[in-house]
Amino acid sequence: MVLSKLLEKLFDLHNHKASSFNGLFVFGLVALSVDITHIAHVVQSPI
């Protein structure tokens, strides 16, 4: 559910017409959270 909260923040920043830097920062957080969940799935899966 962390991803949904990050997306909420992304939409909030977009609605407030935040700077492109803030948009990229939030996008980076979303991408990072996706990478973390992907890595977690890989680690949990049997080799």
Tab-separated table of C-alpha atoms in Angstrom:
chain	number	residue	atom	x	y	z
A	1	MET	CA	0.000	0.000	0.000
A	2	VAL	CA	3.072	2.234	0.107
A	3	LEU	CA	2.912	2.616	-3.665
A	4	SER	CA	-0.665	3.942	-3.547
A	5	LYS	CA	0.312	6.527	-0.931
A	6	LEU	CA	3.251	7.642	-3.085
A	7	LEU	CA	0.926	7.929	-6.077
A	8	GLU	CA	-1.432	10.015	-3.934
A	9	LYS	CA	1.456	12.368	-3.124
A	10	LEU	CA	2.377	12.473	-6.807
A	11	PHE	CA	-1.160	13.532	-7.744
A	12	ASP	CA	-1.182	16.086	-4.909
A	13	LEU	CA	2.085	17.608	-6.165
A	14	HIS	CA	0.684	17.679	-9.701
A	15	ASN	CA	-2.508	19.375	-8.523
A	16	HIS	CA	-0.476	22.002	-6.699
A	17	LYS	CA	1.605	22.621	-9.844
A	18	ALA	CA	4.815	21.666	-8.079
A	19	SER	CA	8.173	22.202	-9.739
A	20	SER	CA	9.531	19.555	-12.093
A	21	PHE	CA	12.182	18.723	-9.479
A	22	ASN	CA	9.525	17.693	-6.948
A	23	GLY	CA	7.773	15.670	-9.635
A	24	LEU	CA	10.987	13.843	-10.513
A	25	PHE	CA	11.715	13.284	-6.808
A	26	VAL	CA	8.319	11.657	-6.230
A	27	PHE	CA	8.663	9.650	-9.445
A	28	GLY	CA	12.034	8.423	-8.158
A	29	LEU	CA	10.435	7.377	-4.866
A	30	VAL	CA	7.749	5.434	-6.748
A	31	ALA	CA	10.348	3.750	-8.973
A	32	LEU	CA	12.451	2.927	-5.900
A	33	SER	CA	9.489	1.382	-4.065
A	34	VAL	CA	8.699	-0.741	-7.146
A	35	ASP	CA	12.341	-1.877	-7.296
A	36	ILE	CA	12.265	-2.776	-3.586
A	37	THR	CA	9.090	-4.869	-3.951
A	38	HIS	CA	10.524	-6.549	-7.064
A	39	ILE	CA	13.759	-7.380	-5.224
A	40	ALA	CA	11.767	-8.675	-2.245
A	41	HIS	CA	9.791	-11.013	-4.541
A	42	VAL	CA	13.006	-12.253	-6.144
A	43	VAL	CA	14.591	-12.887	-2.748
A	44	GLN	CA	11.505	-14.732	-1.456
A	45	SER	CA	11.211	-16.901	-4.571
A	46	PRO	CA	13.117	-20.213	-4.511
A	47	ILE	CA	16.280	-20.265	-6.592
